[in-house]
Amino acid sequence: MQKPSDQWKKLRQATLERARRNIVETLEPLHAILLAASALYLIGFLRLTFASQPQDFTWITGAGVLAIALSGFLLPILTGSVLTLHFTSRRLDRLMSN
C-alpha cells in the first residue's frame, strides 16, 4: 500500500482545521452558558432551602423561581452538549496530530 501524498496530507489537515473552526470554536460559549446555569441553579437551590420563605408572592420572586426552574431544566441538556463537544474536540485534536 502506498503512503499518502503530501497534497493529501495538507488537504486532510486543512479539512480537520476547518471542521474544528466551524464546529468546536462556534460552540465554545456553551461552557459559559453551562457555568451560568449551574451557578443560578445552585444559588436558587440554596436560597430556597436555607433562606426564609417570603410571606407575600411578588412578580420578582415568581420570576426568580421560574429562572431557577428553567436553569434546572437546562442543566442536563447543556451537560450532554458540553460533554459531546469536549469529546469531539479531543477526537479532532487527535486526528490532527496524526
PDB file of N, CA and C in Angstrom:
ATOM      1  N   MET A   1       0.842  -1.171   0.000  1.00  0.00           N
ATOM      2  CA  MET A   1       0.000   0.000   0.000  1.00  0.00           C
ATOM      3  C   MET A   1       0.893   1.241   0.000  1.00  0.00           C
ATOM      4  N   GLN A   2       0.518   2.220  -0.806  1.00  0.00           N
ATOM      5  CA  GLN A   2       1.311   3.441  -0.911  1.00  0.00           C
ATOM      6  C   GLN A   2       1.019   4.393   0.239  1.00  0.00           C
ATOM      7  N   LYS A   3       2.033   5.200   0.536  1.00  0.00           N
ATOM      8  CA  LYS A   3       1.854   6.231   1.567  1.00  0.00           C
ATOM      9  C   LYS A   3       1.046   7.386   0.979  1.00  0.00           C
ATOM     10  N   PRO A   4       0.319   8.107   1.810  1.00  0.00           N
ATOM     11  CA  PRO A   4      -0.441   9.252   1.297  1.00  0.00           C
ATOM     12  C   PRO A   4       0.508  10.347   0.793  1.00  0.00           C
ATOM     13  N   SER A   5       0.076  11.015  -0.235  1.00  0.00           N
ATOM     14  CA  SER A   5       0.912  12.079  -0.806  1.00  0.00           C
ATOM     15  C   SER A   5       0.874  13.313   0.095  1.00  0.00           C
ATOM     16  N   ASP A   6       1.815  14.225  -0.142  1.00  0.00           N
ATOM     17  CA  ASP A   6       1.868  15.456   0.647  1.00  0.00           C
ATOM     18  C   ASP A   6       0.626  16.306   0.423  1.00  0.00           C
ATOM     19  N   GLN A   7       0.118  16.297  -0.808  1.00  0.00           N
ATOM     20  CA  GLN A   7      -1.086  17.075  -1.102  1.00  0.00           C
ATOM     21  C   GLN A   7      -2.279  16.515  -0.316  1.00  0.00           C
ATOM     22  N   TRP A   8      -2.359  15.213  -0.225  1.00  0.00           N
ATOM     23  CA  TRP A   8      -3.440  14.587   0.527  1.00  0.00           C
ATOM     24  C   TRP A   8      -3.332  14.937   2.009  1.00  0.00           C
ATOM     25  N   LYS A   9      -2.126  14.915   2.568  1.00  0.00           N
ATOM     26  CA  LYS A   9      -1.924  15.261   3.975  1.00  0.00           C
ATOM     27  C   LYS A   9      -2.321  16.711   4.253  1.00  0.00           C
ATOM     28  N   LYS A  10      -1.948  17.613   3.345  1.00  0.00           N
ATOM     29  CA  LYS A  10      -2.303  19.027   3.512  1.00  0.00           C
ATOM     30  C   LYS A  10      -3.811  19.232   3.423  1.00  0.00           C
ATOM     31  N   LEU A  11      -4.445  18.541   2.491  1.00  0.00           N
ATOM     32  CA  LEU A  11      -5.895  18.642   2.334  1.00  0.00           C
ATOM     33  C   LEU A  11      -6.609  18.093   3.573  1.00  0.00           C
ATOM     34  N   ARG A  12      -6.147  16.986   4.092  1.00  0.00           N
ATOM     35  CA  ARG A  12      -6.733  16.399   5.297  1.00  0.00           C
ATOM     36  C   ARG A  12      -6.568  17.335   6.491  1.00  0.00           C
ATOM     37  N   GLN A  13      -5.382  17.917   6.645  1.00  0.00           N
ATOM     38  CA  GLN A  13      -5.126  18.838   7.749  1.00  0.00           C
ATOM     39  C   GLN A  13      -6.013  20.077   7.632  1.00  0.00           C
ATOM     40  N   ALA A  14      -6.145  20.616   6.440  1.00  0.00           N
ATOM     41  CA  ALA A  14      -6.981  21.806   6.232  1.00  0.00           C
ATOM     42  C   ALA A  14      -8.449  21.494   6.516  1.00  0.00           C
ATOM     43  N   THR A  15      -8.893  20.315   6.113  1.00  0.00           N
ATOM     44  CA  THR A  15     -10.276  19.924   6.356  1.00  0.00           C
ATOM     45  C   THR A  15     -10.552  19.757   7.848  1.00  0.00           C
ATOM     46  N   LEU A  16      -9.631  19.149   8.574  1.00  0.00           N
ATOM     47  CA  LEU A  16      -9.807  18.976  10.010  1.00  0.00           C
ATOM     48  C   LEU A  16      -9.771  20.313  10.743  1.00  0.00           C
ATOM     49  N   GLU A  17      -8.901  21.213  10.319  1.00  0.00           N
ATOM     50  CA  GLU A  17      -8.852  22.542  10.936  1.00  0.00           C
ATOM     51  C   GLU A  17     -10.131  23.322  10.674  1.00  0.00           C
ATOM     52  N   ARG A  18     -10.653  23.213   9.468  1.00  0.00           N
ATOM     53  CA  ARG A  18     -11.906  23.899   9.152  1.00  0.00           C
ATOM     54  C   ARG A  18     -13.067  23.315   9.954  1.00  0.00           C
ATOM     55  N   ALA A  19     -13.087  21.996  10.092  1.00  0.00           N
ATOM     56  CA  ALA A  19     -14.137  21.368  10.905  1.00  0.00           C
ATOM     57  C   ALA A  19     -14.035  21.834  12.346  1.00  0.00           C
ATOM     58  N   ARG A  20     -12.825  21.962  12.859  1.00  0.00           N
ATOM     59  CA  ARG A  20     -12.643  22.446  14.233  1.00  0.00           C
ATOM     60  C   ARG A  20     -13.136  23.879  14.368  1.00  0.00           C
ATOM     61  N   ARG A  21     -12.799  24.729  13.411  1.00  0.00           N
ATOM     62  CA  ARG A  21     -13.254  26.128  13.463  1.00  0.00           C
ATOM     63  C   ARG A  21     -14.772  26.221  13.369  1.00  0.00           C
ATOM     64  N   ASN A  22     -15.357  25.462  12.489  1.00  0.00           N
ATOM     65  CA  ASN A  22     -16.799  25.561  12.263  1.00  0.00           C
ATOM     66  C   ASN A  22     -17.633  24.891  13.356  1.00  0.00           C
ATOM     67  N   ILE A  23     -17.129  23.841  13.946  1.00  0.00           N
ATOM     68  CA  ILE A  23     -17.924  23.094  14.912  1.00  0.00           C
ATOM     69  C   ILE A  23     -17.542  23.439  16.341  1.00  0.00           C
ATOM     70  N   VAL A  24     -16.299  23.217  16.679  1.00  0.00           N
ATOM     71  CA  VAL A  24     -15.880  23.327  18.078  1.00  0.00           C
ATOM     72  C   VAL A  24     -15.827  24.773  18.527  1.00  0.00           C
ATOM     73  N   GLU A  25     -15.164  25.623  17.767  1.00  0.00           N
ATOM     74  CA  GLU A  25     -14.999  27.010  18.202  1.00  0.00           C
ATOM     75  C   GLU A  25     -16.324  27.780  18.178  1.00  0.00           C
ATOM     76  N   THR A  26     -17.242  27.382  17.332  1.00  0.00           N
ATOM     77  CA  THR A  26     -18.549  28.029  17.287  1.00  0.00           C
ATOM     78  C   THR A  26     -19.360  27.728  18.541  1.00  0.00           C
ATOM     79  N   LEU A  27     -19.195  26.537  19.077  1.00  0.00           N
ATOM     80  CA  LEU A  27     -19.985  26.111  20.235  1.00  0.00           C
ATOM     81  C   LEU A  27     -19.269  26.313  21.569  1.00  0.00           C
ATOM     82  N   GLU A  28     -18.127  26.985  21.578  1.00  0.00           N
ATOM     83  CA  GLU A  28     -17.391  27.247  22.820  1.00  0.00           C
ATOM     84  C   GLU A  28     -18.213  28.010  23.867  1.00  0.00           C
ATOM     85  N   PRO A  29     -19.100  28.946  23.489  1.00  0.00           N
ATOM     86  CA  PRO A  29     -19.886  29.642  24.520  1.00  0.00           C
ATOM     87  C   PRO A  29     -20.790  28.731  25.351  1.00  0.00           C
ATOM     88  N   LEU A  30     -20.982  27.495  24.931  1.00  0.00           N
ATOM     89  CA  LEU A  30     -21.783  26.567  25.730  1.00  0.00           C
ATOM     90  C   LEU A  30     -21.183  26.346  27.110  1.00  0.00           C
ATOM     91  N   HIS A  31     -19.848  26.425  27.226  1.00  0.00           N
ATOM     92  CA  HIS A  31     -19.207  26.269  28.530  1.00  0.00           C
ATOM     93  C   HIS A  31     -19.647  27.381  29.476  1.00  0.00           C
ATOM     94  N   ALA A  32     -19.661  28.613  28.992  1.00  0.00           N
ATOM     95  CA  ALA A  32     -20.069  29.746  29.834  1.00  0.00           C
ATOM     96  C   ALA A  32     -21.559  29.659  30.184  1.00  0.00           C
ATOM     97  N   ILE A  33     -22.367  29.236  29.243  1.00  0.00           N
ATOM     98  CA  ILE A  33     -23.804  29.105  29.499  1.00  0.00           C
ATOM     99  C   ILE A  33     -24.054  28.023  30.542  1.00  0.00           C
ATOM    100  N   LEU A  34     -23.334  26.899  30.449  1.00  0.00           N
ATOM    101  CA  LEU A  34     -23.468  25.836  31.447  1.00  0.00           C
ATOM    102  C   LEU A  34     -23.023  26.326  32.820  1.00  0.00           C
ATOM    103  N   LEU A  35     -21.948  27.086  32.868  1.00  0.00           N
ATOM    104  CA  LEU A  35     -21.474  27.621  34.144  1.00  0.00           C
ATOM    105  C   LEU A  35     -22.511  28.564  34.753  1.00  0.00           C
ATOM    106  N   ALA A  36     -23.085  29.442  33.942  1.00  0.00           N
ATOM    107  CA  ALA A  36     -24.095  30.386  34.438  1.00  0.00           C
ATOM    108  C   ALA A  36     -25.347  29.649  34.916  1.00  0.00           C
ATOM    109  N   ALA A  37     -25.799  28.661  34.151  1.00  0.00           N
ATOM    110  CA  ALA A  37     -26.991  27.902  34.552  1.00  0.00           C
ATOM    111  C   ALA A  37     -26.728  27.115  35.832  1.00  0.00           C
ATOM    112  N   SER A  38     -25.538  26.555  35.962  1.00  0.00           N
ATOM    113  CA  SER A  38     -25.203  25.811  37.179  1.00  0.00           C
ATOM    114  C   SER A  38     -25.165  26.732  38.392  1.00  0.00           C
ATOM    115  N   ALA A  39     -24.557  27.900  38.227  1.00  0.00           N
ATOM    116  CA  ALA A  39     -24.478  28.858  39.335  1.00  0.00           C
ATOM    117  C   ALA A  39     -25.869  29.337  39.737  1.00  0.00           C
ATOM    118  N   LEU A  40     -26.700  29.661  38.757  1.00  0.00           N
ATOM    119  CA  LEU A  40     -28.058  30.118  39.057  1.00  0.00           C
ATOM    120  C   LEU A  40     -28.867  29.033  39.766  1.00  0.00           C
ATOM    121  N   TYR A  41     -28.731  27.815  39.313  1.00  0.00           N
ATOM    122  CA  TYR A  41     -29.463  26.715  39.936  1.00  0.00           C
ATOM    123  C   TYR A  41     -28.977  26.475  41.362  1.00  0.00           C
ATOM    124  N   LEU A  42     -27.663  26.508  41.566  1.00  0.00           N
ATOM    125  CA  LEU A  42     -27.119  26.284  42.902  1.00  0.00           C
ATOM    126  C   LEU A  42     -27.518  27.405  43.860  1.00  0.00           C
ATOM    127  N   ILE A  43     -27.422  28.649  43.403  1.00  0.00           N
ATOM    128  CA  ILE A  43     -27.822  29.782  44.239  1.00  0.00           C
ATOM    129  C   ILE A  43     -29.309  29.695  44.575  1.00  0.00           C
ATOM    130  N   GLY A  44     -30.123  29.394  43.594  1.00  0.00           N
ATOM    131  CA  GLY A  44     -31.563  29.265  43.832  1.00  0.00           C
ATOM    132  C   GLY A  44     -31.895  28.127  44.763  1.00  0.00           C
ATOM    133  N   PHE A  45     -31.216  26.995  44.579  1.00  0.00           N
ATOM    134  CA  PHE A  45     -31.456  25.851  45.462  1.00  0.00           C
ATOM    135  C   PHE A  45     -31.099  26.197  46.899  1.00  0.00           C
ATOM    136  N   LEU A  46     -29.939  26.811  47.091  1.00  0.00           N
ATOM    137  CA  LEU A  46     -29.528  27.179  48.446  1.00  0.00           C
ATOM    138  C   LEU A  46     -30.466  28.224  49.043  1.00  0.00           C
ATOM    139  N   ARG A  47     -30.896  29.174  48.219  1.00  0.00           N
ATOM    140  CA  ARG A  47     -31.809  30.214  48.708  1.00  0.00           C
ATOM    141  C   ARG A  47     -33.150  29.624  49.116  1.00  0.00           C
ATOM    142  N   LEU A  48     -33.680  28.741  48.301  1.00  0.00           N
ATOM    143  CA  LEU A  48     -34.977  28.144  48.616  1.00  0.00           C
ATOM    144  C   LEU A  48     -34.887  27.134  49.756  1.00  0.00           C
ATOM    145  N   THR A  49     -33.725  26.557  49.955  1.00  0.00           N
ATOM    146  CA  THR A  49     -33.564  25.568  51.017  1.00  0.00           C
ATOM    147  C   THR A  49     -33.305  26.206  52.371  1.00  0.00           C
ATOM    148  N   PHE A  50     -32.364  27.164  52.405  1.00  0.00           N
ATOM    149  CA  PHE A  50     -31.913  27.675  53.696  1.00  0.00           C
ATOM    150  C   PHE A  50     -32.473  29.049  54.067  1.00  0.00           C
ATOM    151  N   ALA A  51     -32.881  29.838  53.125  1.00  0.00           N
ATOM    152  CA  ALA A  51     -33.414  31.166  53.447  1.00  0.00           C
ATOM    153  C   ALA A  51     -34.879  31.045  53.856  1.00  0.00           C
ATOM    154  N   SER A  52     -35.331  32.016  54.598  1.00  0.00           N
ATOM    155  CA  SER A  52     -36.736  32.002  54.993  1.00  0.00           C
ATOM    156  C   SER A  52     -37.604  32.327  53.781  1.00  0.00           C
ATOM    157  N   GLN A  53     -38.724  31.697  53.719  1.00  0.00           N
ATOM    158  CA  GLN A  53     -39.620  31.903  52.594  1.00  0.00           C
ATOM    159  C   GLN A  53     -40.352  33.237  52.752  1.00  0.00           C
ATOM    160  N   PRO A  54     -40.473  33.982  51.661  1.00  0.00           N
ATOM    161  CA  PRO A  54     -41.183  35.259  51.769  1.00  0.00           C
ATOM    162  C   PRO A  54     -42.672  35.041  52.044  1.00  0.00           C
ATOM    163  N   GLN A  55     -43.249  35.979  52.790  1.00  0.00           N
ATOM    164  CA  GLN A  55     -44.660  35.859  53.152  1.00  0.00           C
ATOM    165  C   GLN A  55     -45.581  36.196  51.987  1.00  0.00           C
ATOM    166  N   ASP A  56     -45.174  37.169  51.175  1.00  0.00           N
ATOM    167  CA  ASP A  56     -46.012  37.552  50.032  1.00  0.00           C
ATOM    168  C   ASP A  56     -45.326  37.122  48.743  1.00  0.00           C
ATOM    169  N   PHE A  57     -46.130  36.820  47.780  1.00  0.00           N
ATOM    170  CA  PHE A  57     -45.628  36.375  46.481  1.00  0.00           C
ATOM    171  C   PHE A  57     -45.661  37.558  45.519  1.00  0.00           C
ATOM    172  N   THR A  58     -44.495  37.974  45.025  1.00  0.00           N
ATOM    173  CA  THR A  58     -44.418  39.104  44.098  1.00  0.00           C
ATOM    174  C   THR A  58     -43.967  38.605  42.733  1.00  0.00           C
ATOM    175  N   TRP A  59     -44.002  39.518  41.784  1.00  0.00           N
ATOM    176  CA  TRP A  59     -43.551  39.187  40.433  1.00  0.00           C
ATOM    177  C   TRP A  59     -42.062  38.855  40.426  1.00  0.00           C
ATOM    178  N   ILE A  60     -41.301  39.507  41.272  1.00  0.00           N
ATOM    179  CA  ILE A  60     -39.855  39.273  41.305  1.00  0.00           C
ATOM    180  C   ILE A  60     -39.554  37.871  41.847  1.00  0.00           C
ATOM    181  N   THR A  61     -40.227  37.461  42.914  1.00  0.00           N
ATOM    182  CA  THR A  61     -39.999  36.111  43.432  1.00  0.00           C
ATOM    183  C   THR A  61     -40.494  35.052  42.447  1.00  0.00           C
ATOM    184  N   GLY A  62     -41.580  35.350  41.767  1.00  0.00           N
ATOM    185  CA  GLY A  62     -42.085  34.421  40.747  1.00  0.00           C
ATOM    186  C   GLY A  62     -41.116  34.272  39.595  1.00  0.00           C
ATOM    187  N   ALA A  63     -40.554  35.395  39.155  1.00  0.00           N
ATOM    188  CA  ALA A  63     -39.565  35.340  38.072  1.00  0.00           C
ATOM    189  C   ALA A  63     -38.312  34.604  38.523  1.00  0.00           C
ATOM    190  N   GLY A  64     -37.927  34.788  39.785  1.00  0.00           N
ATOM    191  CA  GLY A  64     -36.769  34.071  40.309  1.00  0.00           C
ATOM    192  C   GLY A  64     -36.980  32.570  40.341  1.00  0.00           C
ATOM    193  N   VAL A  65     -38.153  32.162  40.779  1.00  0.00           N
ATOM    194  CA  VAL A  65     -38.467  30.728  40.829  1.00  0.00           C
ATOM    195  C   VAL A  65     -38.507  30.146  39.412  1.00  0.00           C
ATOM    196  N   LEU A  66     -39.076  30.880  38.469  1.00  0.00           N
ATOM    197  CA  LEU A  66     -39.097  30.404  37.078  1.00  0.00           C
ATOM    198  C   LEU A  66     -37.697  30.318  36.494  1.00  0.00           C
ATOM    199  N   ALA A  67     -36.835  31.286  36.811  1.00  0.00           N
ATOM    200  CA  ALA A  67     -35.454  31.240  36.328  1.00  0.00           C
ATOM    201  C   ALA A  67     -34.710  30.048  36.908  1.00  0.00           C
ATOM    202  N   ILE A  68     -34.934  29.765  38.169  1.00  0.00           N
ATOM    203  CA  ILE A  68     -34.299  28.605  38.803  1.00  0.00           C
ATOM    204  C   ILE A  68     -34.805  27.311  38.166  1.00  0.00           C
ATOM    205  N   ALA A  69     -36.095  27.240  37.925  1.00  0.00           N
ATOM    206  CA  ALA A  69     -36.668  26.040  37.299  1.00  0.00           C
ATOM    207  C   ALA A  69     -36.146  25.862  35.873  1.00  0.00           C
ATOM    208  N   LEU A  70     -36.041  26.953  35.119  1.00  0.00           N
ATOM    209  CA  LEU A  70     -35.522  26.878  33.750  1.00  0.00           C
ATOM    210  C   LEU A  70     -34.067  26.436  33.740  1.00  0.00           C
ATOM    211  N   SER A  71     -33.264  26.968  34.651  1.00  0.00           N
ATOM    212  CA  SER A  71     -31.859  26.550  34.694  1.00  0.00           C
ATOM    213  C   SER A  71     -31.740  25.088  35.115  1.00  0.00           C
ATOM    214  N   GLY A  72     -32.600  24.636  36.009  1.00  0.00           N
ATOM    215  CA  GLY A  72     -32.604  23.226  36.381  1.00  0.00           C
ATOM    216  C   GLY A  72     -33.015  22.325  35.234  1.00  0.00           C
ATOM    217  N   PHE A  73     -33.922  22.803  34.395  1.00  0.00           N
ATOM    218  CA  PHE A  73     -34.341  22.040  33.215  1.00  0.00           C
ATOM    219  C   PHE A  73     -33.226  21.989  32.175  1.00  0.00           C
ATOM    220  N   LEU A  74     -32.472  23.089  32.029  1.00  0.00           N
ATOM    221  CA  LEU A  74     -31.425  23.160  31.014  1.00  0.00           C
ATOM    222  C   LEU A  74     -30.131  22.441  31.397  1.00  0.00           C
ATOM    223  N   LEU A  75     -29.914  22.216  32.678  1.00  0.00           N
ATOM    224  CA  LEU A  75     -28.648  21.607  33.111  1.00  0.00           C
ATOM    225  C   LEU A  75     -28.351  20.257  32.450  1.00  0.00           C
ATOM    226  N   PRO A  76     -29.255  19.286  32.415  1.00  0.00           N
ATOM    227  CA  PRO A  76     -28.915  18.014  31.765  1.00  0.00           C
ATOM    228  C   PRO A  76     -28.674  18.158  30.264  1.00  0.00           C
ATOM    229  N   ILE A  77     -29.443  19.027  29.626  1.00  0.00           N
ATOM    230  CA  ILE A  77     -29.276  19.230  28.187  1.00  0.00           C
ATOM    231  C   ILE A  77     -27.924  19.853  27.895  1.00  0.00           C
ATOM    232  N   LEU A  78     -27.580  20.900  28.639  1.00  0.00           N
ATOM    233  CA  LEU A  78     -26.301  21.571  28.425  1.00  0.00           C
ATOM    234  C   LEU A  78     -25.124  20.681  28.800  1.00  0.00           C
ATOM    235  N   THR A  79     -25.277  19.888  29.840  1.00  0.00           N
ATOM    236  CA  THR A  79     -24.195  18.992  30.240  1.00  0.00           C
ATOM    237  C   THR A  79     -23.903  17.979  29.140  1.00  0.00           C
ATOM    238  N   GLY A  80     -24.937  17.409  28.571  1.00  0.00           N
ATOM    239  CA  GLY A  80     -24.748  16.478  27.451  1.00  0.00           C
ATOM    240  C   GLY A  80     -24.106  17.147  26.254  1.00  0.00           C
ATOM    241  N   SER A  81     -24.511  18.378  25.969  1.00  0.00           N
ATOM    242  CA  SER A  81     -23.947  19.100  24.833  1.00  0.00           C
ATOM    243  C   SER A  81     -22.475  19.424  25.055  1.00  0.00           C
ATOM    244  N   VAL A  82     -22.134  19.856  26.257  1.00  0.00           N
ATOM    245  CA  VAL A  82     -20.742  20.205  26.552  1.00  0.00           C
ATOM    246  C   VAL A  82     -19.857  18.960  26.549  1.00  0.00           C
ATOM    247  N   LEU A  83     -20.360  17.851  27.077  1.00  0.00           N
ATOM    248  CA  LEU A  83     -19.575  16.612  27.040  1.00  0.00           C
ATOM    249  C   LEU A  83     -19.350  16.136  25.604  1.00  0.00           C
ATOM    250  N   THR A  84     -20.381  16.205  24.780  1.00  0.00           N
ATOM    251  CA  THR A  84     -20.239  15.838  23.372  1.00  0.00           C
ATOM    252  C   THR A  84     -19.234  16.752  22.681  1.00  0.00           C
ATOM    253  N   LEU A  85     -19.312  18.039  22.968  1.00  0.00           N
ATOM    254  CA  LEU A  85     -18.357  18.991  22.393  1.00  0.00           C
ATOM    255  C   LEU A  85     -16.938  18.680  22.843  1.00  0.00           C
ATOM    256  N   HIS A  86     -16.759  18.345  24.100  1.00  0.00           N
ATOM    257  CA  HIS A  86     -15.429  18.034  24.624  1.00  0.00           C
ATOM    258  C   HIS A  86     -14.833  16.803  23.935  1.00  0.00           C
ATOM    259  N   PHE A  87     -15.618  15.739  23.832  1.00  0.00           N
ATOM    260  CA  PHE A  87     -15.100  14.528  23.211  1.00  0.00           C
ATOM    261  C   PHE A  87     -14.871  14.710  21.709  1.00  0.00           C
ATOM    262  N   THR A  88     -15.698  15.503  21.053  1.00  0.00           N
ATOM    263  CA  THR A  88     -15.484  15.802  19.641  1.00  0.00           C
ATOM    264  C   THR A  88     -14.203  16.603  19.454  1.00  0.00           C
ATOM    265  N   SER A  89     -13.977  17.563  20.333  1.00  0.00           N
ATOM    266  CA  SER A  89     -12.759  18.365  20.258  1.00  0.00           C
ATOM    267  C   SER A  89     -11.521  17.499  20.460  1.00  0.00           C
ATOM    268  N   ARG A  90     -11.574  16.605  21.442  1.00  0.00           N
ATOM    269  CA  ARG A  90     -10.433  15.707  21.672  1.00  0.00           C
ATOM    270  C   ARG A  90     -10.189  14.802  20.480  1.00  0.00           C
ATOM    271  N   ARG A  91     -11.257  14.321  19.878  1.00  0.00           N
ATOM    272  CA  ARG A  91     -11.123  13.434  18.714  1.00  0.00           C
ATOM    273  C   ARG A  91     -10.511  14.198  17.534  1.00  0.00           C
ATOM    274  N   LEU A  92     -10.958  15.420  17.299  1.00  0.00           N
ATOM    275  CA  LEU A  92     -10.394  16.209  16.204  1.00  0.00           C
ATOM    276  C   LEU A  92      -8.923  16.549  16.468  1.00  0.00           C
ATOM    277  N   ASP A  93      -8.586  16.852  17.709  1.00  0.00           N
ATOM    278  CA  ASP A  93      -7.190  17.118  18.044  1.00  0.00           C
ATOM    279  C   ASP A  93      -6.324  15.895  17.796  1.00  0.00           C
ATOM    280  N   ARG A  94      -6.828  14.743  18.168  1.00  0.00           N
ATOM    281  CA  ARG A  94      -6.072  13.509  17.950  1.00  0.00           C
ATOM    282  C   ARG A  94      -5.911  13.227  16.454  1.00  0.00           C
ATOM    283  N   LEU A  95      -6.950  13.466  15.676  1.00  0.00           N
ATOM    284  CA  LEU A  95      -6.850  13.251  14.225  1.00  0.00           C
ATOM    285  C   LEU A  95      -5.898  14.253  13.586  1.00  0.00           C
ATOM    286  N   MET A  96      -5.884  15.478  14.104  1.00  0.00           N
ATOM    287  CA  MET A  96      -4.995  16.495  13.530  1.00  0.00           C
ATOM    288  C   MET A  96      -3.540  16.241  13.876  1.00  0.00           C
ATOM    289  N   SER A  97      -3.281  15.589  14.991  1.00  0.00           N
ATOM    290  CA  SER A  97      -1.882  15.324  15.375  1.00  0.00           C
ATOM    291  C   SER A  97      -1.269  14.164  14.591  1.00  0.00           C
ATOM    292  N   ASN A  98      -2.094  13.305  14.033  1.00  0.00           N
ATOM    293  CA  ASN A  98      -1.562  12.168  13.259  1.00  0.00           C
ATOM    294  C   ASN A  98      -1.128  12.560  11.885  1.00  0.00           C
TER     295      ASN A  98
END
